[in-house]
mmCIF file of C-alpha atoms in Angstrom:
data_model
loop_
_atom_site.group_PDB
_atom_site.id
_atom_site.type_symbol
_atom_site.label_atom_id
_atom_site.label_comp_id
_atom_site.label_asym_id
_atom_site.label_seq_id
_atom_site.Cartn_x
_atom_site.Cartn_y
_atom_site.Cartn_z
ATOM 1 C CA UNK A 2 -44.050 -94.704 201.974
ATOM 2 C CA UNK A 3 -43.324 -93.445 198.455
ATOM 3 C CA UNK A 4 -44.072 -89.793 199.282
ATOM 4 C CA UNK A 5 -42.176 -87.619 201.755
ATOM 5 C CA UNK A 6 -42.975 -84.073 202.802
ATOM 6 C CA UNK A 7 -40.554 -81.313 203.784
ATOM 7 C CA UNK A 8 -41.417 -78.017 205.483
ATOM 8 C CA UNK A 9 -39.450 -75.027 206.751
ATOM 9 C CA UNK A 10 -39.785 -74.471 210.505
ATOM 10 C CA UNK A 11 -37.413 -71.552 211.112
ATOM 11 C CA UNK A 12 -38.524 -67.966 211.749
ATOM 12 C CA UNK A 13 -37.684 -66.826 208.229
ATOM 13 C CA UNK A 14 -35.352 -64.122 206.969
ATOM 14 C CA UNK A 15 -34.212 -61.063 208.874
ATOM 15 C CA UNK A 16 -32.295 -58.017 207.616
ATOM 16 C CA UNK A 17 -28.614 -57.658 208.465
ATOM 17 C CA UNK A 18 -27.542 -54.875 210.797
ATOM 18 C CA UNK A 19 -26.326 -52.712 207.931
ATOM 19 C CA UNK A 20 -29.496 -53.317 205.916
ATOM 20 C CA UNK A 21 -27.455 -54.564 202.969
ATOM 21 C CA UNK A 22 -28.562 -58.190 203.072
ATOM 22 C CA UNK A 23 -30.621 -60.844 204.786
ATOM 23 C CA UNK A 24 -29.894 -63.711 207.154
ATOM 24 C CA UNK A 25 -31.950 -66.668 208.289
ATOM 25 C CA UNK A 26 -33.424 -66.347 211.766
ATOM 26 C CA UNK A 27 -32.729 -69.912 212.925
ATOM 27 C CA UNK A 28 -35.227 -69.749 215.788
ATOM 28 C CA UNK A 29 -37.481 -72.832 215.525
ATOM 29 C CA UNK A 30 -41.222 -72.121 215.472
ATOM 30 C CA UNK A 31 -44.243 -74.416 215.747
ATOM 31 C CA UNK A 32 -45.717 -73.252 212.436
ATOM 32 C CA UNK A 33 -44.336 -74.033 208.979
ATOM 33 C CA UNK A 34 -43.733 -72.611 205.509
ATOM 34 C CA UNK A 35 -43.834 -74.557 202.246
ATOM 35 C CA UNK A 36 -44.590 -78.227 201.772
ATOM 36 C CA UNK A 37 -42.229 -79.835 199.273
ATOM 37 C CA UNK A 38 -43.276 -83.232 197.956
ATOM 38 C CA UNK A 39 -40.508 -85.800 197.526
ATOM 39 C CA UNK A 40 -41.390 -88.859 195.402
ATOM 40 C CA UNK A 41 -39.418 -92.105 195.244
ATOM 41 C CA UNK A 42 -37.686 -92.704 191.914
ATOM 42 C CA UNK A 43 -37.331 -96.477 191.519
ATOM 43 C CA UNK A 44 -34.782 -96.062 188.717
ATOM 44 C CA UNK A 45 -32.361 -93.994 190.814
ATOM 45 C CA UNK A 46 -33.315 -95.462 194.194
ATOM 46 C CA UNK A 47 -33.640 -91.932 195.597
ATOM 47 C CA UNK A 48 -36.297 -89.492 196.687
ATOM 48 C CA UNK A 49 -36.527 -86.488 194.369
ATOM 49 C CA UNK A 50 -38.437 -83.206 194.409
ATOM 50 C CA UNK A 51 -39.431 -80.634 191.837
ATOM 51 C CA UNK A 52 -39.350 -77.943 194.528
ATOM 52 C CA UNK A 53 -36.352 -75.988 195.768
ATOM 53 C CA UNK A 54 -34.698 -76.905 199.053
ATOM 54 C CA UNK A 55 -33.569 -73.432 200.112
ATOM 55 C CA UNK A 56 -31.386 -72.422 203.035
ATOM 56 C CA UNK A 57 -33.253 -72.888 206.297
ATOM 57 C CA UNK A 58 -34.389 -75.357 208.972
ATOM 58 C CA UNK A 59 -36.132 -78.263 207.244
ATOM 59 C CA UNK A 60 -38.292 -80.952 208.799
ATOM 60 C CA UNK A 61 -38.977 -84.045 206.681
ATOM 61 C CA UNK A 62 -41.993 -86.205 207.451
ATOM 62 C CA UNK A 63 -43.989 -89.135 206.105
ATOM 63 C CA UNK A 64 -46.573 -89.638 204.968
ATOM 64 C CA UNK A 65 -47.029 -86.525 202.783
ATOM 65 C CA UNK A 66 -50.025 -84.333 203.650
ATOM 66 C CA UNK A 67 -51.167 -82.187 200.722
ATOM 67 C CA UNK A 68 -53.418 -80.068 202.977
ATOM 68 C CA UNK A 69 -50.379 -78.424 204.575
ATOM 69 C CA UNK A 70 -49.512 -76.746 201.269
ATOM 70 C CA UNK A 71 -52.186 -74.113 201.880
ATOM 71 C CA UNK A 72 -51.773 -73.718 205.653
ATOM 72 C CA UNK A 73 -49.088 -72.367 207.967
ATOM 73 C CA UNK A 74 -50.289 -74.005 211.185
ATOM 74 C CA UNK A 75 -47.471 -76.518 211.561
ATOM 75 C CA UNK A 76 -47.211 -80.217 210.748
ATOM 76 C CA UNK A 77 -50.593 -81.855 211.360
ATOM 77 C CA UNK A 78 -51.604 -85.510 211.264
ATOM 78 C CA UNK A 79 -54.384 -87.792 212.525
ATOM 79 C CA UNK A 80 -54.329 -90.873 214.749
ATOM 80 C CA UNK A 81 -57.369 -93.181 214.450
ATOM 81 C CA UNK A 82 -58.917 -94.619 217.580
ATOM 82 C CA UNK A 83 -59.119 -98.078 215.963
ATOM 83 C CA UNK A 84 -56.142 -99.750 214.287
ATOM 84 C CA UNK A 85 -55.806 -103.159 212.672
ATOM 85 C CA UNK A 86 -54.015 -105.921 214.520
ATOM 86 C CA UNK A 87 -50.383 -106.596 213.658
ATOM 87 C CA UNK A 88 -48.426 -109.738 214.501
ATOM 88 C CA UNK A 89 -44.920 -108.376 213.904
ATOM 89 C CA UNK A 90 -42.981 -105.157 214.303
ATOM 90 C CA UNK A 91 -42.441 -104.578 210.572
ATOM 91 C CA UNK A 92 -46.195 -104.694 209.974
ATOM 92 C CA UNK A 93 -46.960 -101.941 212.491
ATOM 93 C CA UNK A 94 -43.950 -99.845 211.447
ATOM 94 C CA UNK A 95 -45.170 -99.690 207.866
ATOM 95 C CA UNK A 96 -48.927 -99.341 208.282
ATOM 96 C CA UNK A 97 -50.837 -96.354 206.943
ATOM 97 C CA UNK A 98 -51.266 -94.576 210.281
ATOM 98 C CA UNK A 99 -47.667 -94.505 211.476
ATOM 99 C CA UNK A 100 -46.190 -90.978 211.338
ATOM 100 C CA UNK A 101 -42.424 -90.529 211.104
ATOM 101 C CA UNK A 102 -40.193 -87.462 211.185
ATOM 102 C CA UNK A 103 -36.525 -86.599 210.842
ATOM 103 C CA UNK A 104 -34.614 -84.341 213.187
ATOM 104 C CA UNK A 105 -34.794 -80.744 211.959
ATOM 105 C CA UNK A 106 -32.063 -80.280 209.336
ATOM 106 C CA UNK A 107 -30.454 -76.807 209.450
ATOM 107 C CA UNK A 108 -29.100 -76.361 205.919
ATOM 108 C CA UNK A 109 -26.876 -73.330 205.255
ATOM 109 C CA UNK A 110 -24.234 -72.293 202.744
ATOM 110 C CA UNK A 111 -25.599 -74.036 199.641
ATOM 111 C CA UNK A 112 -26.418 -72.293 196.392
ATOM 112 C CA UNK A 113 -27.977 -74.800 193.995
ATOM 113 C CA UNK A 114 -25.587 -77.587 195.030
ATOM 114 C CA UNK A 115 -26.800 -81.164 195.386
ATOM 115 C CA UNK A 116 -27.077 -82.616 198.874
ATOM 116 C CA UNK A 117 -26.452 -86.304 199.516
ATOM 117 C CA UNK A 118 -27.566 -86.690 203.127
ATOM 118 C CA UNK A 119 -28.816 -89.833 204.877
ATOM 119 C CA UNK A 120 -32.283 -89.003 206.202
ATOM 120 C CA UNK A 121 -33.266 -90.957 209.316
ATOM 121 C CA UNK A 122 -36.896 -91.151 210.371
ATOM 122 C CA UNK A 123 -38.343 -91.878 213.806
ATOM 123 C CA UNK A 124 -41.978 -92.573 214.606
ATOM 124 C CA UNK A 125 -43.688 -90.168 216.987
ATOM 125 C CA UNK A 126 -45.418 -93.252 218.424
ATOM 126 C CA UNK A 127 -44.184 -96.142 220.525
ATOM 127 C CA UNK A 128 -44.489 -99.700 219.227
ATOM 128 C CA UNK A 129 -46.309 -101.576 221.988
ATOM 129 C CA UNK A 130 -45.803 -105.346 221.919
ATOM 130 C CA UNK A 131 -48.595 -106.974 223.927
ATOM 131 C CA UNK A 132 -47.627 -110.485 225.057
ATOM 132 C CA UNK A 133 -50.289 -112.673 226.678
ATOM 133 C CA UNK A 134 -50.081 -116.143 228.157
ATOM 134 C CA UNK A 135 -53.500 -117.714 228.771
ATOM 135 C CA UNK A 136 -54.054 -120.477 231.300
ATOM 136 C CA UNK A 137 -54.460 -123.783 229.378
ATOM 137 C CA UNK A 138 -57.741 -124.461 231.182
ATOM 138 C CA UNK A 139 -59.327 -121.420 229.488
ATOM 139 C CA UNK A 140 -59.067 -122.960 226.021
ATOM 140 C CA UNK A 141 -58.558 -119.591 224.319
ATOM 141 C CA UNK A 142 -57.644 -119.936 220.615
ATOM 142 C CA UNK A 143 -58.450 -116.457 219.213
ATOM 143 C CA UNK A 144 -57.989 -112.816 220.245
ATOM 144 C CA UNK A 145 -60.667 -110.673 218.612
ATOM 145 C CA UNK A 146 -59.738 -107.229 219.883
ATOM 146 C CA UNK A 147 -57.869 -105.463 222.659
ATOM 147 C CA UNK A 148 -59.149 -102.227 224.189
ATOM 148 C CA UNK A 149 -56.393 -100.140 225.789
ATOM 149 C CA UNK A 150 -57.000 -97.430 228.375
ATOM 150 C CA UNK A 151 -54.497 -95.728 230.649
ATOM 151 C CA UNK A 152 -53.876 -93.299 233.479
ATOM 152 C CA UNK A 153 -51.357 -90.516 233.883
ATOM 153 C CA UNK A 154 -48.739 -90.498 236.642
ATOM 154 C CA UNK A 155 -51.184 -88.684 238.943
ATOM 155 C CA UNK A 156 -53.751 -91.507 238.388
ATOM 156 C CA UNK A 157 -56.076 -89.275 236.339
ATOM 157 C CA UNK A 158 -57.534 -90.663 233.106
ATOM 158 C CA UNK A 159 -55.263 -90.508 230.078
ATOM 159 C CA UNK A 160 -56.874 -89.091 226.954
ATOM 160 C CA UNK A 161 -55.483 -89.938 223.538
ATOM 161 C CA UNK A 162 -55.497 -87.281 220.810
ATOM 162 C CA UNK A 163 -56.899 -88.270 217.422
ATOM 163 C CA UNK A 164 -55.770 -85.006 215.816
ATOM 164 C CA UNK A 165 -52.129 -84.071 216.357
ATOM 165 C CA UNK A 166 -49.732 -81.228 215.660
ATOM 166 C CA UNK A 167 -45.953 -81.530 215.919
ATOM 167 C CA UNK A 168 -44.219 -79.536 218.641
ATOM 168 C CA UNK A 169 -41.317 -78.380 216.449
ATOM 169 C CA UNK A 170 -39.593 -76.596 219.331
ATOM 170 C CA UNK A 171 -39.096 -79.984 221.073
ATOM 171 C CA UNK A 172 -37.485 -81.660 218.039
ATOM 172 C CA UNK A 173 -33.650 -81.921 217.982
ATOM 173 C CA UNK A 174 -31.832 -79.803 215.392
ATOM 174 C CA UNK A 175 -29.001 -81.182 213.246
ATOM 175 C CA UNK A 176 -26.595 -78.351 212.356
ATOM 176 C CA UNK A 177 -25.328 -79.247 208.880
ATOM 177 C CA UNK A 178 -23.518 -76.210 207.468
ATOM 178 C CA UNK A 179 -19.991 -76.615 206.110
ATOM 179 C CA UNK A 180 -19.676 -72.839 205.770
ATOM 180 C CA UNK A 181 -17.176 -71.226 208.154
ATOM 181 C CA UNK A 182 -18.838 -68.733 210.462
ATOM 182 C CA UNK A 183 -22.332 -70.149 210.044
ATOM 183 C CA UNK A 184 -24.368 -70.346 213.263
ATOM 184 C CA UNK A 185 -25.400 -73.801 212.019
ATOM 185 C CA UNK A 186 -21.823 -75.089 211.549
ATOM 186 C CA UNK A 187 -21.660 -78.881 211.763
ATOM 187 C CA UNK A 188 -19.603 -80.554 214.508
ATOM 188 C CA UNK A 189 -16.420 -82.353 213.436
ATOM 189 C CA UNK A 190 -17.650 -85.805 214.475
ATOM 190 C CA UNK A 191 -15.418 -88.205 212.583
ATOM 191 C CA UNK A 192 -11.892 -88.513 211.136
ATOM 192 C CA UNK A 193 -10.200 -87.114 209.186
ATOM 193 C CA UNK A 194 -10.040 -83.629 210.704
ATOM 194 C CA UNK A 195 -12.131 -81.191 208.707
ATOM 195 C CA UNK A 196 -15.819 -80.837 207.960
ATOM 196 C CA UNK A 197 -17.364 -82.990 205.241
ATOM 197 C CA UNK A 198 -20.331 -85.165 204.301
ATOM 198 C CA UNK A 199 -19.357 -87.822 206.852
ATOM 199 C CA UNK A 200 -19.636 -85.236 209.650
ATOM 200 C CA UNK A 201 -23.054 -84.143 208.360
ATOM 201 C CA UNK A 202 -24.375 -87.705 208.368
ATOM 202 C CA UNK A 203 -22.875 -88.341 211.821
ATOM 203 C CA UNK A 204 -24.675 -85.216 213.076
ATOM 204 C CA UNK A 205 -27.978 -86.441 211.626
ATOM 205 C CA UNK A 206 -27.449 -89.794 213.388
ATOM 206 C CA UNK A 207 -26.690 -88.070 216.711
ATOM 207 C CA UNK A 208 -29.870 -85.972 216.562
ATOM 208 C CA UNK A 209 -31.904 -88.977 215.375
ATOM 209 C CA UNK A 210 -30.796 -90.839 218.516
ATOM 210 C CA UNK A 211 -31.750 -87.813 220.616
ATOM 211 C CA UNK A 212 -35.148 -87.806 218.910
ATOM 212 C CA UNK A 213 -35.702 -91.467 219.819
ATOM 213 C CA UNK A 214 -34.593 -91.080 223.444
ATOM 214 C CA UNK A 215 -36.286 -87.728 223.978
ATOM 215 C CA UNK A 216 -35.890 -87.815 227.721
ATOM 216 C CA UNK A 217 -34.443 -85.468 230.296
ATOM 217 C CA UNK A 218 -32.786 -86.649 233.477
ATOM 218 C CA UNK A 219 -30.434 -89.267 234.888
ATOM 219 C CA UNK A 220 -31.037 -92.572 233.096
ATOM 220 C CA UNK A 221 -28.074 -94.476 234.541
ATOM 221 C CA UNK A 222 -30.140 -96.360 237.115
ATOM 222 C CA UNK A 223 -33.791 -97.320 237.405
ATOM 223 C CA UNK A 224 -34.211 -95.488 240.735
ATOM 224 C CA UNK A 225 -32.900 -92.268 239.182
ATOM 225 C CA UNK A 226 -35.305 -92.763 236.280
ATOM 226 C CA UNK A 227 -38.236 -92.779 238.696
ATOM 227 C CA UNK A 228 -37.103 -89.592 240.392
ATOM 228 C CA UNK A 229 -35.945 -87.383 237.555
ATOM 229 C CA UNK A 230 -36.994 -88.514 234.100
ATOM 230 C CA UNK A 231 -39.501 -86.468 232.120
ATOM 231 C CA UNK A 232 -40.446 -86.409 228.456
ATOM 232 C CA UNK A 233 -40.481 -83.676 225.874
ATOM 233 C CA UNK A 234 -43.651 -84.089 223.826
ATOM 234 C CA UNK A 235 -42.987 -84.422 220.109
ATOM 235 C CA UNK A 236 -46.652 -83.849 219.284
ATOM 236 C CA UNK A 237 -49.653 -82.301 221.053
ATOM 237 C CA UNK A 238 -53.392 -82.396 220.482
ATOM 238 C CA UNK A 239 -54.750 -79.808 218.088
ATOM 239 C CA UNK A 240 -58.381 -80.486 218.987
ATOM 240 C CA UNK A 241 -58.940 -81.687 222.557
ATOM 241 C CA UNK A 242 -62.669 -82.076 221.895
ATOM 242 C CA UNK A 243 -61.804 -85.111 219.774
ATOM 243 C CA UNK A 244 -59.509 -86.780 222.321
ATOM 244 C CA UNK A 245 -60.609 -90.300 223.313
ATOM 245 C CA UNK A 246 -60.279 -92.359 226.496
ATOM 246 C CA UNK A 247 -59.356 -95.675 224.873
ATOM 247 C CA UNK A 248 -57.684 -97.166 221.812
ATOM 248 C CA UNK A 249 -58.690 -100.360 220.023
ATOM 249 C CA UNK A 250 -56.516 -103.025 218.422
ATOM 250 C CA UNK A 251 -58.922 -104.740 216.007
ATOM 251 C CA UNK A 252 -57.599 -108.269 215.499
ATOM 252 C CA UNK A 253 -60.355 -109.372 213.120
ATOM 253 C CA UNK A 254 -58.641 -109.473 209.742
ATOM 254 C CA UNK A 255 -61.773 -110.479 207.816
ATOM 255 C CA UNK A 256 -63.988 -107.402 207.943
ATOM 256 C CA UNK A 257 -65.802 -108.215 204.702
ATOM 257 C CA UNK A 258 -67.310 -111.489 205.929
ATOM 258 C CA UNK A 259 -68.289 -111.282 209.575
ATOM 259 C CA UNK A 260 -69.514 -114.882 209.542
ATOM 260 C CA UNK A 261 -65.893 -116.001 209.365
ATOM 261 C CA UNK A 262 -63.740 -115.575 212.453
ATOM 262 C CA UNK A 263 -60.681 -113.737 211.207
ATOM 263 C CA UNK A 264 -59.240 -113.061 214.661
ATOM 264 C CA UNK A 265 -55.541 -113.499 215.473
ATOM 265 C CA UNK A 266 -54.491 -116.931 216.690
ATOM 266 C CA UNK A 267 -53.421 -117.926 220.169
ATOM 267 C CA UNK A 268 -50.738 -120.607 219.716
ATOM 268 C CA UNK A 269 -49.848 -122.899 222.632
ATOM 269 C CA UNK A 270 -51.767 -120.505 224.903
ATOM 270 C CA UNK A 271 -49.477 -117.636 223.811
ATOM 271 C CA UNK A 272 -50.409 -114.435 221.977
ATOM 272 C CA UNK A 273 -48.290 -111.556 220.682
ATOM 273 C CA UNK A 274 -49.626 -108.444 218.943
ATOM 274 C CA UNK A 275 -48.339 -104.962 218.132
ATOM 275 C CA UNK A 276 -50.038 -101.576 218.165
ATOM 276 C CA UNK A 277 -49.064 -97.911 217.921
ATOM 277 C CA UNK A 278 -49.469 -95.969 221.164
ATOM 278 C CA UNK A 279 -48.625 -92.290 221.756
ATOM 279 C CA UNK A 280 -45.174 -91.931 223.312
ATOM 280 C CA UNK A 281 -45.062 -90.596 226.852
ATOM 281 C CA UNK A 282 -45.017 -91.461 230.551
ATOM 282 C CA UNK A 283 -47.943 -93.526 231.817
ATOM 283 C CA UNK A 284 -49.095 -94.298 235.351
ATOM 284 C CA UNK A 285 -50.907 -97.510 234.376
ATOM 285 C CA UNK A 286 -52.134 -99.317 231.267
ATOM 286 C CA UNK A 287 -55.293 -101.461 231.253
ATOM 287 C CA UNK A 288 -56.025 -104.048 228.573
ATOM 288 C CA UNK A 289 -59.504 -105.474 228.016
ATOM 289 C CA UNK A 290 -58.852 -108.587 225.939
ATOM 290 C CA UNK A 291 -61.762 -109.940 223.898
ATOM 291 C CA UNK A 292 -61.343 -113.617 222.986
ATOM 292 C CA UNK A 293 -63.388 -116.539 221.687
ATOM 293 C CA UNK A 294 -63.826 -117.654 225.320
ATOM 294 C CA UNK A 295 -64.751 -114.328 226.907
ATOM 295 C CA UNK A 296 -63.266 -111.010 227.987
ATOM 296 C CA UNK A 297 -60.236 -110.801 230.269
ATOM 297 C CA UNK A 298 -58.643 -107.753 231.884
ATOM 298 C CA UNK A 299 -55.004 -107.038 232.656
ATOM 299 C CA UNK A 300 -53.777 -103.888 234.393
ATOM 300 C CA UNK A 301 -50.104 -102.936 234.209
ATOM 301 C CA UNK A 302 -49.191 -100.672 237.105
ATOM 302 C CA UNK A 303 -45.402 -100.660 237.101
ATOM 303 C CA UNK A 304 -42.564 -100.398 234.677
ATOM 304 C CA UNK A 305 -41.796 -104.089 234.555
ATOM 305 C CA UNK A 306 -41.813 -103.485 230.795
ATOM 306 C CA UNK A 307 -38.521 -104.271 229.122
ATOM 307 C CA UNK A 308 -37.550 -101.523 226.696
ATOM 308 C CA UNK A 309 -35.607 -102.618 223.628
ATOM 309 C CA UNK A 310 -32.049 -101.199 223.449
ATOM 310 C CA UNK A 311 -31.800 -100.279 227.131
ATOM 311 C CA UNK A 312 -28.410 -101.158 228.578
ATOM 312 C CA UNK A 313 -29.712 -102.118 232.035
ATOM 313 C CA UNK A 314 -33.266 -103.522 232.040
ATOM 314 C CA UNK A 315 -34.712 -104.153 235.470
ATOM 315 C CA UNK A 316 -37.689 -103.881 237.776
ATOM 316 C CA UNK A 317 -38.785 -100.557 239.314
ATOM 317 C CA UNK A 318 -39.122 -100.116 243.044
ATOM 318 C CA UNK A 319 -42.383 -98.223 242.709
ATOM 319 C CA UNK A 320 -45.481 -98.347 240.546
ATOM 320 C CA UNK A 321 -46.127 -95.910 237.720
ATOM 321 C CA UNK A 322 -43.721 -94.274 235.312
ATOM 322 C CA UNK A 323 -44.245 -96.609 232.368
ATOM 323 C CA UNK A 324 -42.048 -95.114 229.650
ATOM 324 C CA UNK A 325 -43.182 -95.497 226.056
ATOM 325 C CA UNK A 326 -40.430 -93.965 223.942
ATOM 326 C CA UNK A 327 -40.760 -92.692 220.364
ATOM 327 C CA UNK A 328 -39.849 -95.221 217.660
ATOM 328 C CA UNK A 329 -39.012 -97.965 220.177
ATOM 329 C CA UNK A 330 -40.595 -101.345 220.750
ATOM 330 C CA UNK A 331 -41.825 -101.837 224.305
ATOM 331 C CA UNK A 332 -42.893 -105.216 225.683
ATOM 332 C CA UNK A 333 -45.406 -105.249 228.532
ATOM 333 C CA UNK A 334 -43.593 -108.147 230.150
ATOM 334 C CA UNK A 335 -45.564 -108.304 233.403
ATOM 335 C CA UNK A 336 -48.705 -109.131 231.449
ATOM 336 C CA UNK A 337 -47.154 -112.337 230.204
ATOM 337 C CA UNK A 338 -48.127 -115.319 232.331
ATOM 338 C CA UNK A 339 -50.717 -113.468 234.427
ATOM 339 C CA UNK A 340 -53.784 -113.723 232.200
ATOM 340 C CA UNK A 341 -56.357 -116.192 233.412
#
């Protein structure tokens, strides 16, 4: 996206004990102040802003939402119930509904100096790769749409928000100050000894990785995952009345001419599609698959899903606990080969 937004999410300024000055109260809040617009400059290859990036805790996001300039409610964004079908990861990463954020950047000790930091963005959604293998006898050649519904771990119906608000207090904070004595002093991550830009960028990377994992508990073994792992929500509904019970992947690419079948192809009885799904822990995921030969249903009840970048993929001993992590591609592997 060519437009980024940046908001302050700290508690603001507080007077010093002697009343002679002010300090930043670095407590993270779920509201926001300001809404700087950063536009991409093709000539310089950088994002630039006409606003002032003052001392404070900054959260960068994309895509830019002009409405937040006149509100203080926190970072808000929408998630449509219907999204267009995607055949590759890059396509779903860069569509118009994906919402990405940086870790919170705690900037202190700068007075008009230029910052040259590497911003790293993570989606608040999980990239769900749906792989299907149809029995050859079915003769399926097109997938028209996929309707996804789900349950929570307690088997109750999962509802998907369509109107979201970031939970700033659950977002990792990158402490980036090079100023001695600052409560936001950066960690000395890399050689040589001493705090510099390399340490700041290493800190951003560390908190970006925490943002993508966003899990609490022992993740060394699959059995420990089942027993102890929970998720911190990056975003929560801001209007539960508009939550929905299913999401739709619309695979018909030709919406202008409905007489032409623009559905996604099934090649050699195999299909692969991507969609954005809210990150979280699911008890089960049900797919109603609409094809040119009828409607088929698949229900995923266990975490047989292989998660990209996990060191030790495997099969769970129990059903439930399907982990969809922020900004990570997840393949529902136990769907593959079972459709028919």
